[in-house]
Amino acid sequence: MKLILKENIEHLGQIGDIVKVAPGYARNYLLPKGLAIEATEKNAKALEHAKRQLAYKKNKSLEAAKNLVAKLEALSIVLTHQAGEEGKLFGSVTNMEIAAFLKDNGLEIDRKKIVLAEPIKQLGEYSVPVKVHPEAGATLKVTVSAA
């Protein structure tokens, strides 16, 4: 099934792209959520006008993402945890905890966009990448200290 994307979708395409997907994926996910429209002849004719609007929306979302990246890079995250000997934590620091810290500081970031290969289990300083936008990513400075 051919669709025109109205949003950026990871592993599928960018705004305005015409993509071919499985009918079930389109019918059950993309179309009900308003992420895409069918690539019919009528929609193809309207695509040219829509592309200008989508390009504007894409530029606006990129600009908003760059502002968010600047805020994230300026922020230093300090988390305190109980730790045993040799700096080993009782428990671990996960992307959920980092997202909760960011939410407390007024930045709404989905925890799935915070890329931790594995939970942090030692005291120290870490660089944690965040996927804010396909073209703009941030790196958080996370410091884990003993309570």
PDB file of C-alpha atoms in Angstrom:
ATOM      1  CA  MET A   1       0.000   0.000   0.000  1.00  0.00           C
ATOM      2  CA  LYS A   2       1.393   3.418  -0.959  1.00  0.00           C
ATOM      3  CA  LEU A   3       1.169   6.252   1.560  1.00  0.00           C
ATOM      4  CA  ILE A   4       2.321   9.851   1.874  1.00  0.00           C
ATOM      5  CA  LEU A   5       3.948  10.500   5.260  1.00  0.00           C
ATOM      6  CA  LYS A   6       2.709  13.446   7.314  1.00  0.00           C
ATOM      7  CA  GLU A   7       5.276  12.953  10.111  1.00  0.00           C
ATOM      8  CA  ASN A   8       8.867  11.741  10.420  1.00  0.00           C
ATOM      9  CA  ILE A   9       8.808   8.024  11.198  1.00  0.00           C
ATOM     10  CA  GLU A  10      12.025   6.302  12.174  1.00  0.00           C
ATOM     11  CA  HIS A  11      13.047   3.437   9.849  1.00  0.00           C
ATOM     12  CA  LEU A  12      10.350   4.457   7.342  1.00  0.00           C
ATOM     13  CA  GLY A  13      10.825   7.972   6.001  1.00  0.00           C
ATOM     14  CA  GLN A  14      10.589  11.722   6.338  1.00  0.00           C
ATOM     15  CA  ILE A  15       7.681  14.153   5.999  1.00  0.00           C
ATOM     16  CA  GLY A  16       6.275  14.149   2.437  1.00  0.00           C
ATOM     17  CA  ASP A  17       7.890  10.886   1.318  1.00  0.00           C
ATOM     18  CA  ILE A  18       5.820   8.386  -0.646  1.00  0.00           C
ATOM     19  CA  VAL A  19       6.438   4.970   0.922  1.00  0.00           C
ATOM     20  CA  LYS A  20       5.152   1.465   0.312  1.00  0.00           C
ATOM     21  CA  VAL A  21       4.076  -0.364   3.481  1.00  0.00           C
ATOM     22  CA  ALA A  22       2.099  -3.446   4.415  1.00  0.00           C
ATOM     23  CA  PRO A  23      -1.686  -2.863   4.359  1.00  0.00           C
ATOM     24  CA  GLY A  24      -2.067  -3.889   8.011  1.00  0.00           C
ATOM     25  CA  TYR A  25       0.612  -1.431   9.173  1.00  0.00           C
ATOM     26  CA  ALA A  26      -1.116   1.357   7.255  1.00  0.00           C
ATOM     27  CA  ARG A  27      -4.660   0.421   8.290  1.00  0.00           C
ATOM     28  CA  ASN A  28      -3.941  -0.274  11.965  1.00  0.00           C
ATOM     29  CA  TYR A  29      -1.206   2.245  12.818  1.00  0.00           C
ATOM     30  CA  LEU A  30      -0.295   4.947  10.303  1.00  0.00           C
ATOM     31  CA  LEU A  31      -3.753   6.028   9.106  1.00  0.00           C
ATOM     32  CA  PRO A  32      -5.625   6.020  12.484  1.00  0.00           C
ATOM     33  CA  LYS A  33      -2.854   8.039  14.160  1.00  0.00           C
ATOM     34  CA  GLY A  34      -2.810  10.555  11.309  1.00  0.00           C
ATOM     35  CA  LEU A  35       0.842   9.868  10.498  1.00  0.00           C
ATOM     36  CA  ALA A  36       0.138   9.264   6.804  1.00  0.00           C
ATOM     37  CA  ILE A  37      -2.480   9.612   4.064  1.00  0.00           C
ATOM     38  CA  GLU A  38      -3.205   7.320   1.123  1.00  0.00           C
ATOM     39  CA  ALA A  39      -1.264   8.079  -2.057  1.00  0.00           C
ATOM     40  CA  THR A  40      -4.311   8.292  -4.333  1.00  0.00           C
ATOM     41  CA  GLU A  41      -4.447  10.379  -7.505  1.00  0.00           C
ATOM     42  CA  LYS A  42      -6.373  13.118  -5.705  1.00  0.00           C
ATOM     43  CA  ASN A  43      -3.854  13.166  -2.839  1.00  0.00           C
ATOM     44  CA  ALA A  44      -0.952  13.075  -5.313  1.00  0.00           C
ATOM     45  CA  LYS A  45      -2.260  16.276  -6.908  1.00  0.00           C
ATOM     46  CA  ALA A  46      -2.597  17.882  -3.476  1.00  0.00           C
ATOM     47  CA  LEU A  47       0.879  16.640  -2.562  1.00  0.00           C
ATOM     48  CA  GLU A  48       2.643  19.574  -4.210  1.00  0.00           C
ATOM     49  CA  HIS A  49       0.798  22.081  -2.033  1.00  0.00           C
ATOM     50  CA  ALA A  50       1.165  19.802   0.975  1.00  0.00           C
ATOM     51  CA  LYS A  51       4.924  19.475   0.369  1.00  0.00           C
ATOM     52  CA  ARG A  52       5.364  23.218   0.875  1.00  0.00           C
ATOM     53  CA  GLN A  53       3.404  23.024   4.120  1.00  0.00           C
ATOM     54  CA  LEU A  54       5.280  19.895   5.208  1.00  0.00           C
ATOM     55  CA  ALA A  55       8.625  21.523   4.400  1.00  0.00           C
ATOM     56  CA  TYR A  56       7.633  24.464   6.578  1.00  0.00           C
ATOM     57  CA  LYS A  57       6.563  22.080   9.344  1.00  0.00           C
ATOM     58  CA  LYS A  58       9.813  20.105   8.966  1.00  0.00           C
ATOM     59  CA  ASN A  59      11.910  23.276   9.239  1.00  0.00           C
ATOM     60  CA  LYS A  60       9.900  24.412  12.238  1.00  0.00           C
ATOM     61  CA  SER A  61      10.322  21.050  14.005  1.00  0.00           C
ATOM     62  CA  LEU A  62      14.066  21.083  13.244  1.00  0.00           C
ATOM     63  CA  GLU A  63      14.361  24.590  14.687  1.00  0.00           C
ATOM     64  CA  ALA A  64      12.441  23.532  17.818  1.00  0.00           C
ATOM     65  CA  ALA A  65      14.680  20.457  18.107  1.00  0.00           C
ATOM     66  CA  LYS A  66      17.833  22.605  17.876  1.00  0.00           C
ATOM     67  CA  ASN A  67      16.515  24.851  20.665  1.00  0.00           C
ATOM     68  CA  LEU A  68      15.814  21.758  22.767  1.00  0.00           C
ATOM     69  CA  VAL A  69      19.312  20.408  22.021  1.00  0.00           C
ATOM     70  CA  ALA A  70      20.817  23.677  23.269  1.00  0.00           C
ATOM     71  CA  LYS A  71      18.803  23.432  26.513  1.00  0.00           C
ATOM     72  CA  LEU A  72      19.744  19.771  27.014  1.00  0.00           C
ATOM     73  CA  GLU A  73      23.452  20.322  26.385  1.00  0.00           C
ATOM     74  CA  ALA A  74      23.508  23.221  28.878  1.00  0.00           C
ATOM     75  CA  LEU A  75      21.853  21.079  31.558  1.00  0.00           C
ATOM     76  CA  SER A  76      23.972  18.980  33.897  1.00  0.00           C
ATOM     77  CA  ILE A  77      22.192  16.063  35.531  1.00  0.00           C
ATOM     78  CA  VAL A  78      23.299  15.021  39.023  1.00  0.00           C
ATOM     79  CA  LEU A  79      21.672  11.887  40.450  1.00  0.00           C
ATOM     80  CA  THR A  80      22.409  10.566  43.938  1.00  0.00           C
ATOM     81  CA  HIS A  81      22.114   6.889  44.788  1.00  0.00           C
ATOM     82  CA  GLN A  82      23.085   4.531  47.543  1.00  0.00           C
ATOM     83  CA  ALA A  83      26.417   2.976  46.666  1.00  0.00           C
ATOM     84  CA  GLY A  84      28.515   0.205  48.088  1.00  0.00           C
ATOM     85  CA  GLU A  85      32.246  -0.289  48.118  1.00  0.00           C
ATOM     86  CA  GLU A  86      34.218   0.482  44.969  1.00  0.00           C
ATOM     87  CA  GLY A  87      31.434   2.779  43.688  1.00  0.00           C
ATOM     88  CA  LYS A  88      28.962   0.036  42.772  1.00  0.00           C
ATOM     89  CA  LEU A  89      25.346   1.239  42.980  1.00  0.00           C
ATOM     90  CA  PHE A  90      22.553  -0.533  44.813  1.00  0.00           C
ATOM     91  CA  GLY A  91      20.224  -0.655  41.822  1.00  0.00           C
ATOM     92  CA  SER A  92      20.902   1.302  38.636  1.00  0.00           C
ATOM     93  CA  VAL A  93      20.211   4.512  36.759  1.00  0.00           C
ATOM     94  CA  THR A  94      17.885   3.949  33.780  1.00  0.00           C
ATOM     95  CA  ASN A  95      16.506   6.109  30.999  1.00  0.00           C
ATOM     96  CA  MET A  96      13.234   6.354  32.970  1.00  0.00           C
ATOM     97  CA  GLU A  97      15.012   8.039  35.865  1.00  0.00           C
ATOM     98  CA  ILE A  98      16.809  10.454  33.543  1.00  0.00           C
ATOM     99  CA  ALA A  99      13.483  11.269  31.816  1.00  0.00           C
ATOM    100  CA  ALA A 100      11.867  11.898  35.229  1.00  0.00           C
ATOM    101  CA  PHE A 101      14.731  14.266  36.175  1.00  0.00           C
ATOM    102  CA  LEU A 102      14.299  16.146  32.876  1.00  0.00           C
ATOM    103  CA  LYS A 103      10.518  16.363  33.433  1.00  0.00           C
ATOM    104  CA  ASP A 104      11.119  17.859  36.897  1.00  0.00           C
ATOM    105  CA  ASN A 105      13.295  20.499  35.216  1.00  0.00           C
ATOM    106  CA  GLY A 106      10.594  21.387  32.675  1.00  0.00           C
ATOM    107  CA  LEU A 107      11.877  19.400  29.682  1.00  0.00           C
ATOM    108  CA  GLU A 108       9.426  16.806  28.347  1.00  0.00           C
ATOM    109  CA  ILE A 109      11.540  14.061  26.728  1.00  0.00           C
ATOM    110  CA  ASP A 110      10.200  10.589  25.973  1.00  0.00           C
ATOM    111  CA  ARG A 111      12.291   7.942  27.751  1.00  0.00           C
ATOM    112  CA  LYS A 112      12.598   5.955  24.507  1.00  0.00           C
ATOM    113  CA  LYS A 113      14.566   8.817  22.976  1.00  0.00           C
ATOM    114  CA  ILE A 114      17.203   8.593  25.719  1.00  0.00           C
ATOM    115  CA  VAL A 115      19.703   6.039  24.416  1.00  0.00           C
ATOM    116  CA  LEU A 116      21.310   3.985  27.176  1.00  0.00           C
ATOM    117  CA  ALA A 117      22.952   0.805  25.912  1.00  0.00           C
ATOM    118  CA  GLU A 118      22.671  -0.607  29.417  1.00  0.00           C
ATOM    119  CA  PRO A 119      21.711   0.875  32.806  1.00  0.00           C
ATOM    120  CA  ILE A 120      24.393   2.789  34.712  1.00  0.00           C
ATOM    121  CA  LYS A 121      25.594   0.724  37.675  1.00  0.00           C
ATOM    122  CA  GLN A 122      28.726   2.628  38.778  1.00  0.00           C
ATOM    123  CA  LEU A 123      29.407   6.059  40.246  1.00  0.00           C
ATOM    124  CA  GLY A 124      30.945   8.583  37.880  1.00  0.00           C
ATOM    125  CA  GLU A 125      30.274  10.863  34.926  1.00  0.00           C
ATOM    126  CA  TYR A 126      28.586   9.606  31.787  1.00  0.00           C
ATOM    127  CA  SER A 127      27.640  10.994  28.384  1.00  0.00           C
ATOM    128  CA  VAL A 128      24.165   9.862  27.363  1.00  0.00           C
ATOM    129  CA  PRO A 129      22.971  10.490  23.781  1.00  0.00           C
ATOM    130  CA  VAL A 130      19.398  11.677  23.192  1.00  0.00           C
ATOM    131  CA  LYS A 131      17.575  11.370  19.848  1.00  0.00           C
ATOM    132  CA  VAL A 132      15.685  14.643  19.720  1.00  0.00           C
ATOM    133  CA  HIS A 133      15.208  14.770  15.929  1.00  0.00           C
ATOM    134  CA  PRO A 134      16.571  12.653  13.048  1.00  0.00           C
ATOM    135  CA  GLU A 135      18.873  15.549  12.096  1.00  0.00           C
ATOM    136  CA  ALA A 136      19.677  16.834  15.607  1.00  0.00           C
ATOM    137  CA  GLY A 137      20.853  14.853  18.592  1.00  0.00           C
ATOM    138  CA  ALA A 138      22.001  15.936  22.042  1.00  0.00           C
ATOM    139  CA  THR A 139      24.424  14.548  24.588  1.00  0.00           C
ATOM    140  CA  LEU A 140      23.482  14.739  28.249  1.00  0.00           C
ATOM    141  CA  LYS A 141      26.105  14.961  30.980  1.00  0.00           C
ATOM    142  CA  VAL A 142      24.951  12.614  33.747  1.00  0.00           C
ATOM    143  CA  THR A 143      26.844  12.528  37.057  1.00  0.00           C
ATOM    144  CA  VAL A 144      26.022   9.712  39.454  1.00  0.00           C
ATOM    145  CA  SER A 145      27.164  10.398  43.018  1.00  0.00           C
ATOM    146  CA  ALA A 146      26.882   8.506  46.302  1.00  0.00           C
ATOM    147  CA  ALA A 147      24.134   9.447  48.761  1.00  0.00           C
TER     148      ALA A 147
END
